[in-house]
mmCIF file of N, CA and C in Angstrom:
data_model
loop_
_atom_site.group_PDB
_atom_site.id
_atom_site.type_symbol
_atom_site.label_atom_id
_atom_site.label_comp_id
_atom_site.label_asym_id
_atom_site.label_seq_id
_atom_site.Cartn_x
_atom_site.Cartn_y
_atom_site.Cartn_z
ATOM 1 N N UNK A 1 -192.015 -130.874 162.831
ATOM 2 C CA UNK A 1 -192.056 -130.198 161.556
ATOM 3 C C UNK A 1 -192.261 -131.199 160.421
ATOM 4 N N UNK A 2 -191.765 -132.435 160.597
ATOM 5 C CA UNK A 2 -191.959 -133.436 159.560
ATOM 6 C C UNK A 2 -193.444 -133.737 159.359
ATOM 7 N N UNK A 3 -194.186 -133.793 160.437
ATOM 8 C CA UNK A 3 -195.622 -134.052 160.337
ATOM 9 C C UNK A 3 -196.296 -132.897 159.604
ATOM 10 N N UNK A 4 -195.894 -131.685 159.884
ATOM 11 C CA UNK A 4 -196.443 -130.512 159.211
ATOM 12 C C UNK A 4 -196.218 -130.623 157.703
ATOM 13 N N UNK A 5 -195.013 -131.034 157.296
ATOM 14 C CA UNK A 5 -194.723 -131.198 155.874
ATOM 15 C C UNK A 5 -195.716 -132.142 155.212
ATOM 16 N N UNK A 6 -195.986 -133.254 155.878
ATOM 17 C CA UNK A 6 -196.888 -134.257 155.311
ATOM 18 C C UNK A 6 -198.345 -133.787 155.308
ATOM 19 N N UNK A 7 -198.793 -133.283 156.439
ATOM 20 C CA UNK A 7 -200.195 -132.884 156.572
ATOM 21 C C UNK A 7 -200.563 -131.739 155.628
ATOM 22 N N UNK A 8 -199.649 -130.818 155.431
ATOM 23 C CA UNK A 8 -199.923 -129.650 154.590
ATOM 24 C C UNK A 8 -199.594 -129.892 153.111
ATOM 25 N N UNK A 9 -199.166 -131.107 152.766
ATOM 26 C CA UNK A 9 -198.939 -131.459 151.366
ATOM 27 C C UNK A 9 -197.598 -131.038 150.792
ATOM 28 N N UNK A 10 -196.668 -130.620 151.629
ATOM 29 C CA UNK A 10 -195.377 -130.166 151.131
ATOM 30 C C UNK A 10 -194.489 -131.305 150.636
ATOM 31 N N UNK A 11 -194.866 -132.553 150.926
ATOM 32 C CA UNK A 11 -194.090 -133.693 150.443
ATOM 33 C C UNK A 11 -194.588 -134.198 149.090
ATOM 34 N N UNK A 12 -195.666 -133.645 148.597
ATOM 35 C CA UNK A 12 -196.247 -134.118 147.331
ATOM 36 C C UNK A 12 -195.266 -134.088 146.159
ATOM 37 N N UNK A 13 -194.407 -133.088 146.013
ATOM 38 C CA UNK A 13 -193.492 -133.108 144.868
ATOM 39 C C UNK A 13 -192.267 -134.016 145.058
ATOM 40 N N UNK A 14 -192.174 -134.683 146.200
ATOM 41 C CA UNK A 14 -191.009 -135.505 146.500
ATOM 42 C C UNK A 14 -191.312 -136.956 146.151
ATOM 43 N N UNK A 15 -190.387 -137.596 145.408
ATOM 44 C CA UNK A 15 -190.519 -139.012 145.090
ATOM 45 C C UNK A 15 -190.598 -139.796 146.403
ATOM 46 N N UNK A 16 -191.435 -140.828 146.436
ATOM 47 C CA UNK A 16 -191.654 -141.604 147.657
ATOM 48 C C UNK A 16 -190.336 -142.104 148.245
ATOM 49 N N UNK A 17 -189.459 -142.608 147.401
ATOM 50 C CA UNK A 17 -188.200 -143.160 147.900
ATOM 51 C C UNK A 17 -187.252 -142.082 148.444
ATOM 52 N N UNK A 18 -187.563 -140.811 148.230
ATOM 53 C CA UNK A 18 -186.713 -139.725 148.717
ATOM 54 C C UNK A 18 -187.307 -138.958 149.906
ATOM 55 N N UNK A 19 -188.465 -139.358 150.378
ATOM 56 C CA UNK A 19 -189.124 -138.625 151.464
ATOM 57 C C UNK A 19 -188.246 -138.565 152.713
ATOM 58 N N UNK A 20 -187.661 -139.685 153.100
ATOM 59 C CA UNK A 20 -186.823 -139.705 154.302
ATOM 60 C C UNK A 20 -185.628 -138.776 154.138
ATOM 61 N N UNK A 21 -184.977 -138.800 152.982
ATOM 62 C CA UNK A 21 -183.849 -137.908 152.723
ATOM 63 C C UNK A 21 -184.298 -136.450 152.764
ATOM 64 N N UNK A 22 -185.423 -136.160 152.120
ATOM 65 C CA UNK A 22 -185.958 -134.792 152.107
ATOM 66 C C UNK A 22 -186.187 -134.303 153.530
ATOM 67 N N UNK A 23 -186.839 -135.122 154.345
ATOM 68 C CA UNK A 23 -187.126 -134.728 155.719
ATOM 69 C C UNK A 23 -185.849 -134.518 156.527
ATOM 70 N N UNK A 24 -184.886 -135.423 156.375
ATOM 71 C CA UNK A 24 -183.620 -135.313 157.098
ATOM 72 C C UNK A 24 -182.881 -134.036 156.715
ATOM 73 N N UNK A 25 -182.803 -133.779 155.425
ATOM 74 C CA UNK A 25 -182.123 -132.581 154.944
ATOM 75 C C UNK A 25 -182.883 -131.317 155.340
ATOM 76 N N UNK A 26 -184.211 -131.394 155.361
ATOM 77 C CA UNK A 26 -185.020 -130.250 155.764
ATOM 78 C C UNK A 26 -184.748 -129.874 157.223
ATOM 79 N N UNK A 27 -184.683 -130.870 158.084
ATOM 80 C CA UNK A 27 -184.426 -130.595 159.501
ATOM 81 C C UNK A 27 -183.044 -129.965 159.674
ATOM 82 N N UNK A 28 -182.044 -130.472 158.952
ATOM 83 C CA UNK A 28 -180.703 -129.861 159.004
ATOM 84 C C UNK A 28 -180.773 -128.406 158.531
ATOM 85 N N UNK A 29 -181.504 -128.170 157.456
ATOM 86 C CA UNK A 29 -181.680 -126.821 156.911
ATOM 87 C C UNK A 29 -182.334 -125.906 157.947
ATOM 88 N N UNK A 30 -183.368 -126.405 158.612
ATOM 89 C CA UNK A 30 -184.064 -125.600 159.611
ATOM 90 C C UNK A 30 -183.147 -125.249 160.780
ATOM 91 N N UNK A 31 -182.385 -126.212 161.261
ATOM 92 C CA UNK A 31 -181.470 -125.950 162.381
ATOM 93 C C UNK A 31 -180.419 -124.912 161.992
ATOM 94 N N UNK A 32 -179.961 -124.968 160.756
ATOM 95 C CA UNK A 32 -178.916 -124.059 160.298
ATOM 96 C C UNK A 32 -179.438 -122.673 159.942
ATOM 97 N N UNK A 33 -180.646 -122.598 159.385
ATOM 98 C CA UNK A 33 -181.141 -121.339 158.822
ATOM 99 C C UNK A 33 -182.329 -120.711 159.546
ATOM 100 N N UNK A 34 -183.128 -121.519 160.197
ATOM 101 C CA UNK A 34 -184.327 -121.016 160.884
ATOM 102 C C UNK A 34 -184.460 -121.671 162.268
ATOM 103 N N UNK A 35 -183.430 -121.621 163.097
ATOM 104 C CA UNK A 35 -183.512 -122.308 164.395
ATOM 105 C C UNK A 35 -184.625 -121.772 165.288
ATOM 106 N N UNK A 36 -184.985 -120.504 165.099
ATOM 107 C CA UNK A 36 -186.015 -119.895 165.942
ATOM 108 C C UNK A 36 -187.383 -120.557 165.756
ATOM 109 N N UNK A 37 -187.631 -121.133 164.593
ATOM 110 C CA UNK A 37 -188.939 -121.770 164.341
ATOM 111 C C UNK A 37 -189.116 -122.958 165.278
ATOM 112 N N UNK A 38 -188.159 -123.865 165.286
ATOM 113 C CA UNK A 38 -188.244 -125.031 166.171
ATOM 114 C C UNK A 38 -188.235 -124.638 167.634
ATOM 115 N N UNK A 39 -187.410 -123.660 167.968
ATOM 116 C CA UNK A 39 -187.340 -123.197 169.355
ATOM 117 C C UNK A 39 -188.671 -122.613 169.811
ATOM 118 N N UNK A 40 -189.320 -121.866 168.918
ATOM 119 C CA UNK A 40 -190.604 -121.245 169.236
ATOM 120 C C UNK A 40 -191.687 -122.301 169.445
ATOM 121 N N UNK A 41 -191.732 -123.287 168.560
ATOM 122 C CA UNK A 41 -192.724 -124.358 168.689
ATOM 123 C C UNK A 41 -192.504 -125.121 169.988
ATOM 124 N N UNK A 42 -191.264 -125.423 170.281
ATOM 125 C CA UNK A 42 -190.943 -126.167 171.503
ATOM 126 C C UNK A 42 -191.312 -125.365 172.752
ATOM 127 N N UNK A 43 -191.002 -124.090 172.754
ATOM 128 C CA UNK A 43 -191.257 -123.249 173.929
ATOM 129 C C UNK A 43 -192.746 -123.012 174.156
ATOM 130 N N UNK A 44 -193.484 -122.756 173.079
ATOM 131 C CA UNK A 44 -194.897 -122.407 173.211
ATOM 132 C C UNK A 44 -195.835 -123.605 173.135
ATOM 133 N N UNK A 45 -195.304 -124.754 172.686
ATOM 134 C CA UNK A 45 -196.107 -125.980 172.546
ATOM 135 C C UNK A 45 -197.272 -125.799 171.568
ATOM 136 N N UNK A 46 -197.109 -124.840 170.654
ATOM 137 C CA UNK A 46 -198.090 -124.600 169.607
ATOM 138 C C UNK A 46 -197.406 -123.812 168.495
ATOM 139 N N UNK A 47 -198.094 -123.715 167.375
ATOM 140 C CA UNK A 47 -197.541 -122.955 166.265
ATOM 141 C C UNK A 47 -198.365 -121.685 166.081
ATOM 142 N N UNK A 48 -197.723 -120.555 166.309
ATOM 143 C CA UNK A 48 -198.390 -119.271 166.120
ATOM 144 C C UNK A 48 -198.439 -118.956 164.619
ATOM 145 N N UNK A 49 -199.231 -117.984 164.253
ATOM 146 C CA UNK A 49 -199.316 -117.564 162.863
ATOM 147 C C UNK A 49 -197.976 -117.085 162.337
ATOM 148 N N UNK A 50 -197.251 -116.369 163.162
ATOM 149 C CA UNK A 50 -195.931 -115.868 162.773
ATOM 150 C C UNK A 50 -194.949 -117.025 162.542
ATOM 151 N N UNK A 51 -194.985 -118.006 163.427
ATOM 152 C CA UNK A 51 -194.101 -119.168 163.291
ATOM 153 C C UNK A 51 -194.470 -119.972 162.051
ATOM 154 N N UNK A 52 -195.755 -120.145 161.824
ATOM 155 C CA UNK A 52 -196.191 -120.896 160.639
ATOM 156 C C UNK A 52 -195.775 -120.175 159.360
ATOM 157 N N UNK A 53 -195.877 -118.873 159.325
ATOM 158 C CA UNK A 53 -195.460 -118.108 158.153
ATOM 159 C C UNK A 53 -193.967 -118.295 157.891
ATOM 160 N N UNK A 54 -193.165 -118.282 158.942
ATOM 161 C CA UNK A 54 -191.725 -118.504 158.795
ATOM 162 C C UNK A 54 -191.448 -119.919 158.312
ATOM 163 N N UNK A 55 -192.213 -120.873 158.804
ATOM 164 C CA UNK A 55 -192.043 -122.267 158.398
ATOM 165 C C UNK A 55 -192.410 -122.456 156.927
ATOM 166 N N UNK A 56 -193.498 -121.866 156.492
ATOM 167 C CA UNK A 56 -193.913 -121.956 155.088
ATOM 168 C C UNK A 56 -192.846 -121.334 154.185
ATOM 169 N N UNK A 57 -192.312 -120.201 154.591
ATOM 170 C CA UNK A 57 -191.239 -119.554 153.833
ATOM 171 C C UNK A 57 -190.026 -120.472 153.751
ATOM 172 N N UNK A 58 -189.658 -121.075 154.857
ATOM 173 C CA UNK A 58 -188.501 -121.972 154.900
ATOM 174 C C UNK A 58 -188.723 -123.203 154.023
ATOM 175 N N UNK A 59 -189.924 -123.764 154.052
ATOM 176 C CA UNK A 59 -190.225 -124.934 153.219
ATOM 177 C C UNK A 59 -190.072 -124.578 151.746
ATOM 178 N N UNK A 60 -190.594 -123.447 151.339
ATOM 179 C CA UNK A 60 -190.485 -123.020 149.940
ATOM 180 C C UNK A 60 -189.024 -122.845 149.544
ATOM 181 N N UNK A 61 -188.254 -122.211 150.401
ATOM 182 C CA UNK A 61 -186.831 -121.987 150.130
ATOM 183 C C UNK A 61 -186.091 -123.319 150.025
ATOM 184 N N UNK A 62 -186.330 -124.200 150.991
ATOM 185 C CA UNK A 62 -185.651 -125.491 150.984
ATOM 186 C C UNK A 62 -186.056 -126.325 149.771
ATOM 187 N N UNK A 63 -187.330 -126.336 149.429
ATOM 188 C CA UNK A 63 -187.804 -127.130 148.295
ATOM 189 C C UNK A 63 -187.147 -126.660 146.999
ATOM 190 N N UNK A 64 -186.999 -125.343 146.827
ATOM 191 C CA UNK A 64 -186.293 -124.824 145.643
ATOM 192 C C UNK A 64 -184.851 -125.329 145.613
ATOM 193 N N UNK A 65 -184.177 -125.252 146.744
ATOM 194 C CA UNK A 65 -182.788 -125.706 146.821
ATOM 195 C C UNK A 65 -182.694 -127.211 146.569
ATOM 196 N N UNK A 66 -183.586 -127.970 147.186
ATOM 197 C CA UNK A 66 -183.591 -129.422 147.031
ATOM 198 C C UNK A 66 -183.873 -129.786 145.573
ATOM 199 N N UNK A 67 -184.807 -129.089 144.962
ATOM 200 C CA UNK A 67 -185.177 -129.355 143.572
ATOM 201 C C UNK A 67 -184.069 -129.063 142.580
ATOM 202 N N UNK A 68 -183.111 -128.247 142.978
ATOM 203 C CA UNK A 68 -181.986 -127.940 142.096
ATOM 204 C C UNK A 68 -181.071 -129.148 141.906
ATOM 205 N N UNK A 69 -181.068 -130.067 142.862
ATOM 206 C CA UNK A 69 -180.189 -131.231 142.772
ATOM 207 C C UNK A 69 -180.924 -132.573 142.823
ATOM 208 N N UNK A 70 -182.244 -132.547 142.919
ATOM 209 C CA UNK A 70 -183.052 -133.765 142.969
ATOM 210 C C UNK A 70 -184.268 -133.604 142.048
ATOM 211 N N UNK A 71 -184.721 -134.715 141.533
ATOM 212 C CA UNK A 71 -185.904 -134.700 140.671
ATOM 213 C C UNK A 71 -187.159 -134.560 141.533
ATOM 214 N N UNK A 72 -187.950 -133.542 141.268
ATOM 215 C CA UNK A 72 -189.228 -133.356 141.957
ATOM 216 C C UNK A 72 -190.346 -133.667 140.985
ATOM 217 N N UNK A 73 -191.485 -134.078 141.526
ATOM 218 C CA UNK A 73 -192.651 -134.382 140.719
ATOM 219 C C UNK A 73 -193.351 -133.085 140.377
ATOM 220 N N UNK A 74 -193.620 -132.874 139.120
ATOM 221 C CA UNK A 74 -194.330 -131.680 138.673
ATOM 222 C C UNK A 74 -195.825 -131.891 138.868
ATOM 223 N N UNK A 75 -196.502 -130.845 139.326
ATOM 224 C CA UNK A 75 -197.955 -130.910 139.458
ATOM 225 C C UNK A 75 -198.585 -130.871 138.076
ATOM 226 N N UNK A 76 -199.645 -131.653 137.918
ATOM 227 C CA UNK A 76 -200.366 -131.635 136.660
ATOM 228 C C UNK A 76 -201.167 -130.358 136.582
ATOM 229 N N UNK A 77 -201.182 -129.766 135.408
ATOM 230 C CA UNK A 77 -201.917 -128.506 135.237
ATOM 231 C C UNK A 77 -203.285 -128.768 134.683
#
């Protein structure tokens, strides 16, 4: 899932020095709140559309929570 975060650009709002913390906290969040996503990827050895949708939802939720207590980089408009 960490590779997915990077490849899909979900780490862009995270300060470089906080990427490792973000990833570590994200994995804890996933195990606690969306364990079925990791289990599904592991079992099927691929990411289905349904699993990816759940993962995208989880990333958005986690990023909002993380941003409440950490400085995120704002996208330029």
